[in-house]
Short mmCIF file of C-alpha atoms and ligand atoms in Angstrom, two decimals:
data_model
loop_
_atom_site.label_atom_id
_atom_site.label_comp_id
_atom_site.label_asym_id
_atom_site.label_seq_id
_atom_site.Cartn_x
_atom_site.Cartn_y
_atom_site.Cartn_z
CA MET A 1 25.82 27.04 38.15
CA SER A 2 28.27 25.04 36.04
CA ASP A 3 27.42 22.48 33.34
CA PHE A 4 30.19 20.10 34.43
CA ASN A 5 29.91 16.98 36.50
CA CYS A 6 32.36 18.06 39.16
CA PHE A 7 33.76 16.23 42.16
CA GLU A 8 36.15 16.89 44.94
CA VAL A 9 38.80 14.19 44.73
CA ASN A 10 40.79 13.47 47.86
CA PHE A 11 44.35 12.53 46.96
CA ASP A 12 45.87 10.86 50.03
CA GLY A 13 49.57 10.46 50.62
CA LEU A 14 50.64 6.87 51.04
CA VAL A 15 52.89 6.54 54.10
CA GLY A 16 56.51 5.74 53.21
CA GLN A 17 58.66 2.83 54.36
CA THR A 18 60.84 4.99 56.63
CA HIS A 19 57.96 6.45 58.68
CA ASN A 20 59.62 7.23 62.01
CA TYR A 21 59.56 9.55 65.01
CA ALA A 22 62.53 11.89 64.98
CA GLY A 23 61.08 14.99 66.69
CA LEU A 24 61.96 17.14 63.69
CA SER A 25 59.12 19.67 63.65
CA PHE A 26 59.64 22.46 66.17
CA GLY A 27 56.21 23.94 66.96
CA ASN A 28 54.39 20.69 66.20
CA VAL A 29 53.75 19.41 69.70
CA ALA A 30 53.08 15.77 68.76
CA SER A 31 56.30 15.56 66.73
CA SER A 32 58.35 16.97 69.62
CA ASP A 33 56.64 14.85 72.28
CA ASN A 34 56.99 11.56 70.40
CA GLY A 35 60.53 12.00 69.03
CA GLY A 36 62.59 8.87 69.78
CA LEU A 37 59.70 6.39 69.83
CA THR A 38 59.73 3.27 67.68
CA SER A 39 57.32 3.50 64.76
CA SER A 40 55.46 0.89 62.76
CA PRO A 41 55.73 1.79 59.06
CA LYS A 42 53.51 -1.11 57.98
CA ALA A 43 50.73 -0.24 60.43
CA ALA A 44 51.00 3.44 59.43
CA ALA A 45 50.63 2.70 55.73
CA LEU A 46 47.73 0.31 56.31
CA GLN A 47 45.93 2.81 58.57
CA GLY A 48 46.16 5.45 55.83
CA LEU A 49 45.04 3.00 53.15
CA GLU A 50 42.01 1.96 55.22
CA LYS A 51 40.91 5.58 55.50
CA MET A 52 41.20 5.98 51.72
CA MET A 53 39.19 2.84 51.12
CA ALA A 54 36.49 3.79 53.62
CA LEU A 55 35.98 7.10 51.81
CA HIS A 56 35.91 5.32 48.46
CA ARG A 57 33.27 2.94 49.82
CA LEU A 58 31.20 5.92 51.01
CA GLY A 59 30.98 6.85 47.33
CA LEU A 60 33.55 9.65 47.38
CA LYS A 61 36.30 10.06 44.78
CA GLN A 62 39.57 8.92 46.27
CA ALA A 63 43.06 8.81 44.81
CA VAL A 64 46.58 8.18 46.03
CA ILE A 65 49.93 10.00 45.92
CA PRO A 66 53.00 7.77 46.31
CA PRO A 67 55.68 8.21 48.98
CA GLN A 68 59.19 9.49 48.24
CA GLU A 69 62.64 7.97 48.10
CA ARG A 70 64.15 7.89 51.60
CA PRO A 71 66.86 7.97 52.85
CA HIS A 72 67.46 10.68 50.26
CA ILE A 73 71.05 10.10 49.21
CA PRO A 74 71.15 13.06 46.73
CA THR A 75 70.58 15.45 49.65
CA LEU A 76 73.38 13.85 51.69
CA LYS A 77 75.70 14.27 48.69
CA LYS A 78 74.62 17.90 48.31
CA LEU A 79 75.59 18.42 51.94
CA GLY A 80 79.11 17.15 51.33
CA PHE A 81 78.85 13.52 52.39
CA SER A 82 80.67 11.31 49.93
CA GLY A 83 81.76 7.70 49.68
CA ASN A 84 82.11 4.67 47.44
CA SER A 85 78.68 3.38 48.41
CA ASP A 86 75.38 4.58 49.83
CA ALA A 87 76.26 2.65 53.00
CA GLU A 88 79.43 4.67 53.44
CA ILE A 89 77.61 7.96 52.87
CA ILE A 90 74.95 7.02 55.44
CA ALA A 91 77.56 5.94 57.97
CA LYS A 92 79.41 9.27 57.61
CA ALA A 93 76.20 11.30 57.97
CA SER A 94 75.05 9.34 61.00
CA ARG A 95 78.39 9.90 62.74
CA ALA A 96 78.71 13.59 61.89
CA GLU A 97 75.12 14.84 61.76
CA PRO A 98 72.48 12.43 63.12
CA TYR A 99 69.88 15.19 62.69
CA VAL A 100 70.67 15.40 58.97
CA LEU A 101 70.36 11.64 58.55
CA ALA A 102 66.99 11.66 60.38
CA SER A 103 65.86 14.51 58.13
CA VAL A 104 66.68 12.70 54.88
CA CYS A 105 64.89 9.62 56.23
CA SER A 106 61.63 11.37 57.16
CA ALA A 107 58.52 10.02 55.45
CA SER A 108 56.91 13.46 55.86
CA SER A 109 55.75 13.61 52.22
CA MET A 110 52.76 11.51 53.40
CA TRP A 111 51.13 14.76 54.63
CA VAL A 112 50.13 15.86 51.17
CA ALA A 113 47.96 18.71 52.46
CA ASN A 114 51.37 20.39 52.43
CA ALA A 115 52.30 19.24 48.93
CA ALA A 116 50.71 22.10 46.98
CA THR A 117 48.07 24.81 46.82
CA ILE A 118 45.39 24.17 44.23
CA SER A 119 42.94 26.61 42.63
CA PRO A 120 40.49 24.65 40.53
CA PHE A 121 39.44 25.77 37.06
CA PRO A 122 36.13 27.47 38.02
CA ASP A 123 38.10 30.05 40.03
CA SER A 124 40.91 30.96 37.65
CA SER A 125 40.91 33.55 34.89
CA ASP A 126 42.10 31.11 32.20
CA GLY A 127 39.74 28.27 33.14
CA LYS A 128 42.61 25.93 34.07
CA THR A 129 43.37 24.28 37.38
CA HIS A 130 46.48 25.85 38.90
CA ILE A 131 48.81 23.91 41.14
CA THR A 132 51.76 25.38 43.04
CA PRO A 133 53.97 22.80 44.78
CA ALA A 134 54.92 24.06 48.26
CA ASN A 135 58.57 24.82 48.97
CA LEU A 136 58.11 23.81 52.65
CA ASN A 137 61.23 25.78 53.41
CA SER A 138 60.66 26.33 57.12
CA MET A 139 61.65 22.77 58.06
CA PHE A 140 64.74 21.21 56.49
CA HIS A 141 63.32 17.67 56.39
CA ARG A 142 60.24 18.90 54.53
CA SER A 143 62.11 21.16 52.10
CA ILE A 144 63.56 18.01 50.52
CA GLU A 145 60.11 16.97 49.27
CA VAL A 146 59.36 19.64 46.67
CA GLU A 147 61.49 18.41 43.78
CA THR A 148 59.93 14.94 43.69
CA THR A 149 56.49 16.32 44.57
CA THR A 150 56.68 18.54 41.50
CA ARG A 151 57.55 15.57 39.27
CA ILE A 152 54.72 13.48 40.74
CA LEU A 153 52.16 16.28 40.30
CA ASN A 154 53.33 16.82 36.72
CA SER A 155 52.91 13.12 36.05
CA ILE A 156 49.39 12.93 37.50
CA PHE A 157 48.13 16.30 36.20
CA SER A 158 49.73 16.12 32.79
CA THR A 159 46.85 17.22 30.56
CA ASP A 160 46.13 20.69 29.22
CA SER A 161 43.52 21.50 31.81
CA PHE A 162 46.17 21.72 34.54
CA VAL A 163 49.08 24.11 35.08
CA VAL A 164 51.75 22.93 37.51
CA HIS A 165 53.76 26.02 38.49
CA ASP A 166 57.29 26.16 39.81
CA PRO A 167 57.50 26.29 43.60
CA LEU A 168 58.03 29.74 45.13
CA PRO A 169 61.61 30.94 45.70
CA SER A 170 63.00 29.18 48.71
CA CYS A 171 63.62 32.07 51.09
CA SER A 172 61.88 32.95 54.34
CA ILE A 173 59.58 35.66 52.94
CA TYR A 174 58.10 33.07 50.57
CA GLY A 175 57.62 30.27 53.12
CA ASP A 176 54.83 28.15 51.68
CA GLU A 177 53.16 25.11 53.27
CA GLY A 178 50.55 24.38 50.62
CA ALA A 179 46.86 23.61 51.05
CA ALA A 180 47.12 23.22 54.84
CA ASN A 181 46.55 26.98 54.97
CA HIS A 182 44.08 27.29 52.12
CA THR A 183 40.33 26.65 52.08
CA ARG A 184 37.97 26.95 49.14
CA PHE A 185 34.28 27.70 49.61
CA CYS A 186 31.59 27.15 46.97
CA GLU A 187 27.96 26.06 46.58
CA GLU A 188 28.70 23.22 44.14
CA TYR A 189 32.27 22.16 43.37
CA GLY A 190 31.96 23.34 39.77
CA ASP A 191 30.84 26.86 40.76
CA THR A 192 33.23 29.76 41.10
CA GLY A 193 34.52 29.63 44.65
CA VAL A 194 35.97 31.93 47.28
CA GLU A 195 39.53 31.07 48.28
CA LEU A 196 40.75 31.77 51.79
CA PHE A 197 44.52 32.02 52.21
CA VAL A 198 45.71 31.94 55.82
CA TYR A 199 49.17 33.06 56.86
CA GLY A 200 51.13 32.99 60.08
CA SER A 201 53.14 36.15 59.59
CA SER A 202 53.93 38.83 57.08
CA LYS A 203 56.98 40.84 56.21
CA VAL A 204 55.00 44.03 55.67
CA GLY A 205 52.49 45.82 57.89
CA PRO A 206 52.08 45.48 61.64
CA THR A 207 53.71 42.35 62.96
CA PHE A 208 51.77 40.20 65.35
CA ALA A 209 54.06 37.28 64.77
CA PRO A 210 54.24 34.34 67.17
CA GLY A 211 57.12 34.60 69.62
CA LYS A 212 57.87 30.99 70.45
CA PHE A 213 57.15 28.81 67.43
CA PRO A 214 57.69 29.55 63.73
CA ALA A 215 54.95 30.99 61.53
CA ARG A 216 55.51 28.69 58.57
CA GLN A 217 53.16 30.26 56.02
CA LYS A 218 53.94 33.80 54.89
CA ARG A 219 51.41 36.31 53.59
CA GLU A 220 53.72 37.12 50.69
CA SER A 221 53.50 33.52 49.45
CA CYS A 222 49.71 33.62 49.57
CA GLU A 223 49.73 36.75 47.45
CA VAL A 224 52.07 35.28 44.84
CA ILE A 225 49.98 32.13 44.57
CA ALA A 226 46.66 34.00 44.25
CA ARG A 227 48.23 36.18 41.54
CA SER A 228 49.79 33.39 39.52
CA HIS A 229 46.67 31.23 39.81
CA GLY A 230 44.71 34.03 38.12
CA LEU A 231 42.27 34.59 41.00
CA THR A 232 40.27 37.80 41.28
CA SER A 233 40.54 40.06 44.29
CA ARG A 234 36.76 39.72 44.72
CA ASN A 235 37.05 36.00 45.38
CA THR A 236 40.26 35.93 47.38
CA ILE A 237 40.55 36.56 51.12
CA PHE A 238 43.77 36.74 53.13
CA ALA A 239 43.60 36.21 56.86
CA GLN A 240 46.12 35.96 59.65
CA GLN A 241 46.25 33.07 62.07
CA ASN A 242 46.11 33.84 65.76
CA PRO A 243 49.82 34.08 66.73
CA ASN A 244 49.04 32.89 70.28
CA ALA A 245 47.49 29.75 68.86
CA ILE A 246 50.63 29.11 66.78
CA ASP A 247 52.65 29.48 69.97
CA ARG A 248 50.49 26.80 71.59
CA GLY A 249 50.97 24.32 68.75
CA VAL A 250 48.69 25.31 65.86
CA PHE A 251 51.47 25.09 63.28
CA HIS A 252 49.09 25.07 60.28
CA ASN A 253 45.61 26.53 59.88
CA ASP A 254 44.17 23.06 59.21
CA VAL A 255 44.87 22.22 62.86
CA ILE A 256 42.18 24.73 63.89
CA ALA A 257 39.73 25.19 60.97
CA VAL A 258 38.19 23.16 58.15
CA GLY A 259 35.67 23.97 55.44
CA ASN A 260 33.69 22.23 52.74
CA ARG A 261 31.44 23.90 50.18
CA ASN A 262 29.43 26.54 52.13
CA LEU A 263 30.27 25.19 55.57
CA TRP A 264 33.06 26.40 57.83
CA PHE A 265 34.01 24.80 61.13
CA TYR A 266 36.62 26.61 63.20
CA HIS A 267 37.72 27.42 66.72
CA GLN A 268 37.21 30.73 68.49
CA GLU A 269 40.98 31.18 68.77
CA ALA A 270 41.76 30.35 65.14
CA PHE A 271 42.35 33.84 63.71
CA LEU A 272 43.72 37.19 64.76
CA ASN A 273 40.22 38.56 64.09
CA ASN A 274 37.57 35.88 63.52
CA GLU A 275 34.74 38.37 63.09
CA GLU A 276 36.49 40.28 60.33
CA VAL A 277 37.40 37.07 58.46
CA CYS A 278 33.76 35.93 58.60
CA ARG A 279 32.53 39.31 57.43
CA GLN A 280 34.87 39.30 54.43
CA LEU A 281 34.09 35.69 53.56
CA ASN A 282 30.35 36.25 53.69
CA ALA A 283 30.62 39.40 51.57
CA ALA A 284 32.66 37.54 48.94
CA PHE A 285 30.47 34.45 49.04
CA GLY A 286 27.26 36.41 48.54
CA GLY A 287 23.82 34.81 48.47
CA ALA A 288 22.73 33.31 51.75
CA GLY A 289 26.34 33.36 52.94
CA LEU A 290 28.26 30.61 54.64
CA THR A 291 27.11 28.30 57.40
CA LEU A 292 29.52 29.06 60.21
CA ILE A 293 30.18 26.81 63.18
CA GLU A 294 32.50 28.59 65.57
CA VAL A 295 33.48 26.44 68.54
CA PRO A 296 33.97 28.58 71.64
CA SER A 297 36.96 28.00 73.89
CA ASN A 298 34.65 27.32 76.84
CA ARG A 299 33.12 24.37 74.91
CA ILE A 300 36.42 22.96 73.63
CA SER A 301 39.67 24.34 74.93
CA LEU A 302 42.45 25.07 72.47
CA GLU A 303 44.52 22.34 74.18
CA ASN A 304 41.82 19.73 73.59
CA ALA A 305 41.30 20.91 70.02
CA ILE A 306 45.02 20.43 69.37
CA SER A 307 45.48 17.10 71.16
CA SER A 308 42.32 15.53 69.65
CA TYR A 309 42.86 17.13 66.21
CA LEU A 310 39.11 17.78 65.96
CA PHE A 311 39.62 20.44 63.30
CA ASN A 312 42.17 18.42 61.35
CA SER A 313 39.18 16.54 60.09
CA GLN A 314 37.64 16.16 56.67
CA LEU A 315 34.18 17.53 55.99
CA VAL A 316 32.65 15.55 53.15
CA SER A 317 29.35 15.49 51.29
CA VAL A 318 28.52 11.80 51.04
CA PRO A 319 26.47 11.03 47.92
CA GLY A 320 22.84 10.30 48.75
CA GLN A 321 23.18 11.55 52.31
CA GLU A 322 21.77 14.79 53.75
CA GLY A 323 24.16 17.10 55.56
CA THR A 324 27.89 16.78 56.08
CA THR A 325 30.00 13.93 57.42
CA ILE A 326 33.04 14.67 59.54
CA ILE A 327 36.01 12.31 59.29
CA VAL A 328 37.90 12.52 62.59
CA PRO A 329 40.76 10.68 64.28
CA ILE A 330 39.89 8.17 67.01
CA GLU A 331 41.53 10.53 69.52
CA CYS A 332 38.34 12.65 69.27
CA GLN A 333 36.35 9.78 70.77
CA GLU A 334 38.82 9.43 73.62
CA ASN A 335 38.63 13.09 74.60
CA SER A 336 35.43 13.55 76.62
CA GLU A 337 35.00 17.27 75.85
CA VAL A 338 35.35 16.64 72.12
CA ASN A 339 33.35 13.43 72.12
CA ASP A 340 30.43 15.13 73.94
CA TYR A 341 30.51 17.96 71.44
CA LEU A 342 30.46 15.61 68.43
CA SER A 343 27.63 13.53 69.93
CA LEU A 344 25.61 16.69 70.38
CA LEU A 345 26.18 17.77 66.77
CA GLU A 346 24.84 14.40 65.60
CA ALA A 347 21.90 14.46 68.02
CA GLU A 348 20.92 18.00 67.09
CA HIS A 349 21.09 17.24 63.35
CA ALA A 350 23.39 20.22 62.93
CA ALA A 351 25.01 21.04 59.57
CA ILE A 352 27.59 18.40 60.53
CA ASN A 353 25.36 15.41 61.23
CA HIS A 354 27.49 12.26 60.82
CA VAL A 355 30.78 11.37 62.49
CA GLU A 356 33.23 8.72 61.25
CA TYR A 357 36.21 7.83 63.45
CA PHE A 358 39.52 6.53 62.09
CA ASP A 359 42.56 4.99 63.68
CA LEU A 360 45.47 6.99 62.28
CA ARG A 361 47.55 6.83 65.43
CA GLN A 362 50.84 6.24 63.63
CA SER A 363 50.50 9.48 61.67
CA MET A 364 48.88 11.37 64.55
CA LYS A 365 51.97 10.82 66.73
CA ASN A 366 53.84 13.00 64.25
CA GLY A 367 51.08 15.64 64.17
CA GLY A 368 49.33 14.39 61.03
CA GLY A 369 45.56 13.80 61.16
CA PRO A 370 42.98 12.96 58.47
CA ALA A 371 43.17 16.39 56.81
CA CYS A 372 46.98 16.43 56.72
CA LEU A 373 46.95 13.20 54.76
CA ARG A 374 44.86 14.53 51.89
CA LEU A 375 45.12 17.03 49.06
CA ARG A 376 41.81 18.15 47.56
CA VAL A 377 41.44 18.55 43.81
CA VAL A 378 38.18 19.50 42.11
CA MET A 379 37.96 17.46 38.91
CA THR A 380 35.40 16.72 36.23
CA ASP A 381 34.53 13.23 35.02
CA GLU A 382 36.42 14.02 31.86
CA GLN A 383 39.57 15.10 33.70
CA ILE A 384 39.50 11.96 35.80
CA ALA A 385 39.08 9.80 32.69
CA GLY A 386 41.89 11.70 30.93
CA CYS A 387 44.38 11.03 33.70
CA LYS A 388 46.92 8.44 32.56
CA ALA A 389 48.14 7.64 36.04
CA ASN A 390 46.47 4.71 37.77
CA VAL A 391 45.93 6.60 41.02
CA PHE A 392 42.14 6.50 41.50
CA LEU A 393 41.18 4.01 44.17
CA SER A 394 39.13 0.95 43.28
CA GLU A 395 38.70 -2.41 45.01
CA GLY A 396 41.44 -3.73 42.70
CA LEU A 397 43.95 -0.94 43.37
CA TYR A 398 43.24 -1.22 47.11
CA ARG A 399 44.09 -4.94 47.02
CA ASP A 400 47.27 -4.27 45.02
CA LEU A 401 48.41 -1.52 47.38
CA LYS A 402 47.69 -3.65 50.43
CA ARG A 403 49.71 -6.50 48.97
CA TRP A 404 52.51 -4.08 48.09
CA ILE A 405 52.61 -2.72 51.66
CA GLU A 406 52.55 -6.20 53.22
CA LYS A 407 55.46 -7.22 51.00
CA HIS A 408 57.72 -4.19 51.37
CA TYR A 409 57.16 -2.57 54.78
CA ARG A 410 58.88 -3.26 58.07
CA GLU A 411 56.80 -3.99 61.14
CA SER A 412 58.83 -1.56 63.22
CA LEU A 413 61.53 1.05 62.91
CA ALA A 414 63.51 2.40 65.86
CA PRO A 415 65.47 5.67 65.48
CA GLU A 416 68.83 3.85 65.54
CA GLN A 417 67.74 1.66 62.61
CA LEU A 418 67.77 4.68 60.29
CA THR A 419 71.49 3.99 59.87
CA ASP A 420 70.71 0.61 58.29
CA PRO A 421 71.94 0.91 54.67
CA ALA A 422 69.50 -1.84 53.61
CA LEU A 423 66.70 0.73 53.84
CA VAL A 424 67.95 2.43 50.65
CA GLU A 425 67.59 -0.68 48.50
CA GLU A 426 64.34 -1.76 50.18
CA CYS A 427 62.84 1.60 49.39
CA ARG A 428 64.05 1.78 45.78
CA LEU A 429 62.83 -1.70 44.99
CA ALA A 430 59.39 -0.96 46.40
CA LEU A 431 59.05 2.44 44.74
CA ASP A 432 60.12 1.07 41.36
CA GLU A 433 57.31 -1.46 41.64
CA LEU A 434 54.84 1.17 42.86
CA SER A 435 55.56 3.72 40.14
CA GLU A 436 54.89 0.99 37.61
CA LEU A 437 51.68 -0.06 39.33
CA LEU A 438 50.50 3.58 39.40
CA ASN A 439 51.72 4.19 35.85
CA LEU A 440 53.62 7.32 36.84
CA GLY A 441 56.72 6.97 34.69
CA SER A 442 60.08 7.90 36.22
CA VAL A 443 59.51 10.29 39.11
CA TYR A 444 62.27 9.33 41.55
CA HIS A 445 65.86 10.50 41.46
CA PHE A 446 67.17 6.92 41.37
CA GLN A 447 65.03 6.26 38.29
CA LEU A 448 66.38 9.32 36.47
CA SER A 449 70.09 8.96 37.13
O1 LIG B 1 55.18 19.27 58.93
N1 LIG B 1 55.26 16.37 60.91
C1 LIG B 1 54.57 17.18 59.91
C2 LIG B 1 53.08 17.09 60.08
C3 LIG B 1 52.34 17.78 58.98
C4 LIG B 1 50.91 17.94 59.23
N2 LIG B 1 50.29 18.58 58.14
C5 LIG B 1 49.22 19.41 58.20
N3 LIG B 1 48.83 19.94 59.34
N4 LIG B 1 48.65 19.73 57.11
C6 LIG B 1 55.03 18.63 59.99
O2 LIG B 1 55.22 19.13 61.10
C7 LIG B 1 57.16 15.25 61.92
C8 LIG B 1 58.35 14.42 61.48
C9 LIG B 1 59.17 13.94 62.64
O3 LIG B 1 59.24 14.61 63.68
O4 LIG B 1 59.80 12.86 62.51
C10 LIG B 1 56.54 16.06 60.77
O5 LIG B 1 57.20 16.39 59.82
#
């Protein structure tokens, strides 16, 4: 047992002003199905903020990660678009490569589960918390995030107890999608944990790769991260996702499995070999082992699991409350198979015994549920107090962020409006104000140049 007062802090990504539906993520069924719809950036940002505040009010530690600069003019310049003004550059890109313009406009950095992989200090050999920003190199629109993500993480985790690594080399063998494929198990957050790294495919060994959709996370990346985070082989498990599930739309492991402390909730079709993963996890965990809740396909079909995003939930230990609360999207209530299952869990006082539903429809339409929107960081009281950035949610910060969203966000954004050059200035003005409010220093390209 540790002597520290340790918490799991949920850092949620604030939705950006250009939140839109461009159908950019092949293999993410919601993104493909909803491409071309008109979005509501203001509603999206407020929905995310309400989830953060609800968790804060439950007594959990909640923090915020700011959105990124979009449209990203530096990327357009890198791709050869030039002009005397940002407006000219945008006009050229929209004429020549509408897909590129949509990509540099994506607000995808909101899904911070993909921002980085984090091994907290109780697990690492040097007693520091290790953070590797994800290169996200399997989707062009997401690969743009890593540079700014790295600056933001360095600004928030700037003290000696954290090490922010460089992202992995950006080539296919090191495809890395961050914490969406990583789960840490422990008794108490300050205890040494067992880290589960899940990959979609591997360059070496037998290949059971998906045939239709990309396997975004590579085994080789998991190995590099475990090594550079100073984890021991005893406490590190690597497991392959079920390739058939990827081909049906499970583009990240957090679409099909979620864990908290000694509890693991996952679907029968989550892994290539569920039984072997459980055996290895239990052996590494020791003691009484993990509490496993495997949901069979005949209780909840894979299709319903994906469309409701049941497993893209957050499992949280609410202070003063027995058991575990599950934070799920409202879509789970609307799906009768999933709703019946959740009602039964509550009625039977199972390990998961409270359900909280959230309206995150704006993010969900792009394949981002409650778990996608958060990055978990185990922190001590002292580390939280030592953080110079003003990112920990309070009633005051909530009010400020709400006001900031109301002031700077559009009610709606149709795909053709991405060509509007006014978006560039709107975004810079808002982010300048936000980085000051959050005391982050200069983290955006426009603030550095
Ligand atoms: O990478 N969607 C994101 C959703 C990420 C969800 N994250 C986790 N499961 N952790 C993605 O596929 C869609 C953007 C668009 O189509 O406009 C998008 O990027």
